[in-house]
mmCIF file of C-alpha atoms in Angstrom:
data_model
loop_
_atom_site.group_PDB
_atom_site.id
_atom_site.type_symbol
_atom_site.label_atom_id
_atom_site.label_comp_id
_atom_site.label_asym_id
_atom_site.label_seq_id
_atom_site.Cartn_x
_atom_site.Cartn_y
_atom_site.Cartn_z
ATOM 1 C CA MET R 207 -65.573 107.854 -2.195
ATOM 2 C CA ILE R 208 -62.181 108.753 -3.622
ATOM 3 C CA ASP R 209 -61.764 110.675 -6.839
ATOM 4 C CA GLU R 210 -60.025 109.518 -10.018
ATOM 5 C CA PHE R 211 -56.737 111.168 -9.084
ATOM 6 C CA MET R 212 -56.392 109.503 -5.696
ATOM 7 C CA ARG R 213 -57.423 106.265 -7.383
ATOM 8 C CA ALA R 214 -54.521 106.796 -9.841
ATOM 9 C CA ALA R 215 -52.134 107.393 -6.918
ATOM 10 C CA ILE R 216 -53.362 104.185 -5.250
ATOM 11 C CA ASN R 217 -52.820 102.311 -8.517
ATOM 12 C CA GLU R 218 -49.241 103.594 -8.514
ATOM 13 C CA ALA R 219 -48.782 102.416 -4.911
ATOM 14 C CA GLU R 220 -50.116 98.982 -5.798
ATOM 15 C CA GLN R 221 -47.774 98.804 -8.789
ATOM 16 C CA GLY R 222 -44.834 99.639 -6.528
ATOM 17 C CA LEU R 223 -45.827 96.845 -4.156
ATOM 18 C CA GLN R 224 -46.092 94.371 -7.060
ATOM 19 C CA GLU R 225 -42.557 95.368 -8.091
ATOM 20 C CA GLY R 226 -41.269 94.512 -4.602
ATOM 21 C CA GLY R 227 -41.152 98.115 -3.404
ATOM 22 C CA ILE R 228 -42.852 100.292 -0.837
ATOM 23 C CA PRO R 229 -46.550 100.943 -1.634
ATOM 24 C CA ILE R 230 -46.635 104.730 -1.888
ATOM 25 C CA GLY R 231 -47.950 106.356 -5.050
ATOM 26 C CA SER R 232 -48.438 109.872 -6.302
ATOM 27 C CA VAL R 233 -49.780 111.827 -9.256
ATOM 28 C CA LEU R 234 -49.274 115.448 -10.245
ATOM 29 C CA VAL R 235 -52.411 117.007 -11.722
ATOM 30 C CA HIS R 236 -52.642 120.175 -13.818
ATOM 31 C CA GLY R 237 -55.951 121.331 -15.253
ATOM 32 C CA ARG R 238 -57.760 118.069 -14.407
ATOM 33 C CA ARG R 239 -55.058 116.099 -16.278
ATOM 34 C CA ILE R 240 -52.325 113.917 -14.828
ATOM 35 C CA ILE R 241 -48.974 115.256 -16.025
ATOM 36 C CA GLY R 242 -46.781 113.036 -13.844
ATOM 37 C CA ARG R 243 -47.249 109.789 -12.015
ATOM 38 C CA GLY R 244 -44.938 107.734 -9.891
ATOM 39 C CA HIS R 245 -44.403 105.427 -6.984
ATOM 40 C CA ASN R 246 -41.726 104.770 -4.425
ATOM 41 C CA ARG R 247 -38.891 103.090 -6.355
ATOM 42 C CA ARG R 248 -36.130 103.156 -3.759
ATOM 43 C CA VAL R 249 -35.931 99.354 -3.673
ATOM 44 C CA GLN R 250 -36.423 98.767 -7.386
ATOM 45 C CA ARG R 251 -33.855 101.351 -8.496
ATOM 46 C CA GLY R 252 -31.555 101.286 -5.471
ATOM 47 C CA SER R 253 -32.342 104.990 -5.137
ATOM 48 C CA VAL R 254 -32.007 107.204 -2.123
ATOM 49 C CA VAL R 255 -34.544 109.799 -3.352
ATOM 50 C CA LEU R 256 -37.248 108.114 -5.427
ATOM 51 C CA HIS R 257 -40.195 108.443 -3.091
ATOM 52 C CA GLY R 258 -43.603 108.442 -4.801
ATOM 53 C CA GLU R 259 -43.866 112.234 -4.923
ATOM 54 C CA MET R 260 -40.325 112.650 -6.238
ATOM 55 C CA ASP R 261 -40.962 110.015 -8.926
ATOM 56 C CA ALA R 262 -44.171 111.776 -10.030
ATOM 57 C CA LEU R 263 -42.342 115.115 -10.241
ATOM 58 C CA GLU R 264 -39.498 113.516 -12.211
ATOM 59 C CA ASN R 265 -41.937 111.850 -14.595
ATOM 60 C CA ALA R 266 -43.786 115.134 -15.151
ATOM 61 C CA GLY R 267 -40.596 116.454 -16.695
ATOM 62 C CA ARG R 268 -39.396 120.006 -16.578
ATOM 63 C CA GLN R 269 -42.316 122.429 -16.304
ATOM 64 C CA PRO R 270 -42.583 126.222 -16.116
ATOM 65 C CA ALA R 271 -42.971 127.545 -12.571
ATOM 66 C CA ALA R 272 -46.513 128.712 -13.374
ATOM 67 C CA VAL R 273 -47.560 125.122 -14.118
ATOM 68 C CA TYR R 274 -46.391 123.832 -10.720
ATOM 69 C CA ARG R 275 -48.255 126.648 -8.962
ATOM 70 C CA GLU R 276 -51.467 125.484 -10.658
ATOM 71 C CA CYS R 277 -50.955 121.796 -9.819
ATOM 72 C CA THR R 278 -52.387 119.549 -7.174
ATOM 73 C CA LEU R 279 -50.214 116.717 -5.914
ATOM 74 C CA TYR R 280 -52.034 113.566 -4.827
ATOM 75 C CA THR R 281 -50.080 111.164 -2.641
ATOM 76 C CA THR R 282 -51.174 108.049 -0.810
ATOM 77 C CA LEU R 283 -49.108 108.889 2.287
ATOM 78 C CA SER R 284 -48.301 112.089 4.173
ATOM 79 C CA PRO R 285 -45.198 113.663 2.563
ATOM 80 C CA CYS R 286 -41.849 113.291 4.314
ATOM 81 C CA ALA R 287 -39.414 116.176 4.802
ATOM 82 C CA MET R 288 -37.684 115.555 1.445
ATOM 83 C CA CYS R 289 -40.912 115.470 -0.559
ATOM 84 C CA THR R 290 -42.269 118.455 1.373
ATOM 85 C CA GLY R 291 -39.147 120.379 0.385
ATOM 86 C CA ALA R 292 -39.787 119.613 -3.285
ATOM 87 C CA ILE R 293 -43.435 120.643 -2.969
ATOM 88 C CA LEU R 294 -42.367 123.962 -1.464
ATOM 89 C CA LEU R 295 -39.497 124.463 -3.895
ATOM 90 C CA TYR R 296 -41.774 124.111 -6.916
ATOM 91 C CA GLY R 297 -44.599 126.137 -5.404
ATOM 92 C CA ILE R 298 -47.269 123.432 -5.501
ATOM 93 C CA ARG R 299 -50.198 124.958 -3.647
ATOM 94 C CA HIS R 300 -52.471 121.987 -3.023
ATOM 95 C CA VAL R 301 -51.672 118.493 -1.722
ATOM 96 C CA VAL R 302 -54.223 115.721 -1.252
ATOM 97 C CA VAL R 303 -52.991 113.025 1.143
ATOM 98 C CA GLY R 304 -54.491 109.539 1.156
ATOM 99 C CA GLU R 305 -53.590 108.918 4.773
ATOM 100 C CA SER R 306 -51.511 110.074 7.701
ATOM 101 C CA HIS R 307 -52.563 107.322 10.082
ATOM 102 C CA THR R 308 -49.386 105.244 9.627
ATOM 103 C CA PHE R 309 -47.002 108.190 9.138
ATOM 104 C CA VAL R 310 -47.463 111.896 9.789
ATOM 105 C CA GLY R 311 -45.132 113.792 7.536
ATOM 106 C CA GLU R 312 -44.597 117.522 7.233
ATOM 107 C CA GLU R 313 -48.224 118.563 6.817
ATOM 108 C CA ALA R 314 -47.856 121.341 9.421
ATOM 109 C CA LEU R 315 -44.886 122.812 7.556
ATOM 110 C CA LEU R 316 -46.790 122.738 4.275
ATOM 111 C CA ARG R 317 -49.763 124.471 5.858
ATOM 112 C CA SER R 318 -47.523 127.056 7.534
ATOM 113 C CA ARG R 319 -46.203 127.944 4.084
ATOM 114 C CA GLY R 320 -49.677 128.408 2.594
ATOM 115 C CA VAL R 321 -50.166 124.998 0.988
ATOM 116 C CA VAL R 322 -53.697 123.611 1.206
ATOM 117 C CA VAL R 323 -53.428 120.067 2.588
ATOM 118 C CA ASP R 324 -56.428 117.763 2.512
ATOM 119 C CA VAL R 325 -56.054 114.459 4.375
ATOM 120 C CA LEU R 326 -58.568 111.784 3.394
ATOM 121 C CA GLN R 327 -57.664 108.963 5.827
ATOM 122 C CA ASP R 328 -58.656 106.575 3.042
ATOM 123 C CA ALA R 329 -59.106 102.971 4.195
ATOM 124 C CA THR R 330 -57.315 101.514 1.153
ATOM 125 C CA CYS R 331 -54.256 103.708 1.696
ATOM 126 C CA ILE R 332 -54.176 102.868 5.407
ATOM 127 C CA GLN R 333 -54.478 99.136 4.716
ATOM 128 C CA LEU R 334 -51.711 99.180 2.098
ATOM 129 C CA MET R 335 -49.254 100.798 4.493
ATOM 130 C CA THR R 336 -50.342 98.942 7.645
ATOM 131 C CA THR R 337 -49.897 95.586 5.936
ATOM 132 C CA PHE R 338 -46.575 96.600 4.401
ATOM 133 C CA ILE R 339 -45.117 98.037 7.618
ATOM 134 C CA ARG R 340 -46.122 94.942 9.583
ATOM 135 C CA ALA R 341 -44.446 92.659 7.019
ATOM 136 C CA ASN R 342 -41.379 94.879 6.378
ATOM 137 C CA PRO R 343 -40.559 96.975 9.453
ATOM 138 C CA ARG R 344 -36.855 97.193 8.664
ATOM 139 C CA LEU R 345 -37.378 98.398 5.101
ATOM 140 C CA TRP R 346 -40.016 100.879 6.277
ATOM 141 C CA ASN R 347 -37.691 102.315 8.922
ATOM 142 C CA GLU R 348 -34.974 102.691 6.287
ATOM 143 C CA ASP R 349 -37.379 104.556 4.006
ATOM 144 C CA ILE R 350 -38.327 107.112 6.657
ATOM 145 C CA GLY R 351 -34.814 107.453 8.042
ATOM 146 C CA ALA R 352 -35.510 105.791 11.412
#
């Protein structure tokens, strides 16, 4: 059973898919409250950087460093190198990953830098990405830099 925050991240991923984008969603949680939510908007905005995690951070707005250190970032897919860099830069100490079955990001780097990473291998997250990758291999490869 997934918690309300991963459910919110999945809702973001589903919204991204409905918009014609890549189904990856994320929420930034501080004190049991979502302060930022987002989804991959590279297609929708023609952006090179708007992965789900980056969008959630952007939508959280500017926060004091102490707030980021107290946050948990929920993301439906294992964070890529770019998103991992942002997590480390802002000192986020806990990341909950919906799945790393379809893509293994920089979880080892996060852990090596003291970030707690919990990987759920959630069936909904896996199905969203498996279906998308099968239908859109070219777009997926572009998103991960392959």
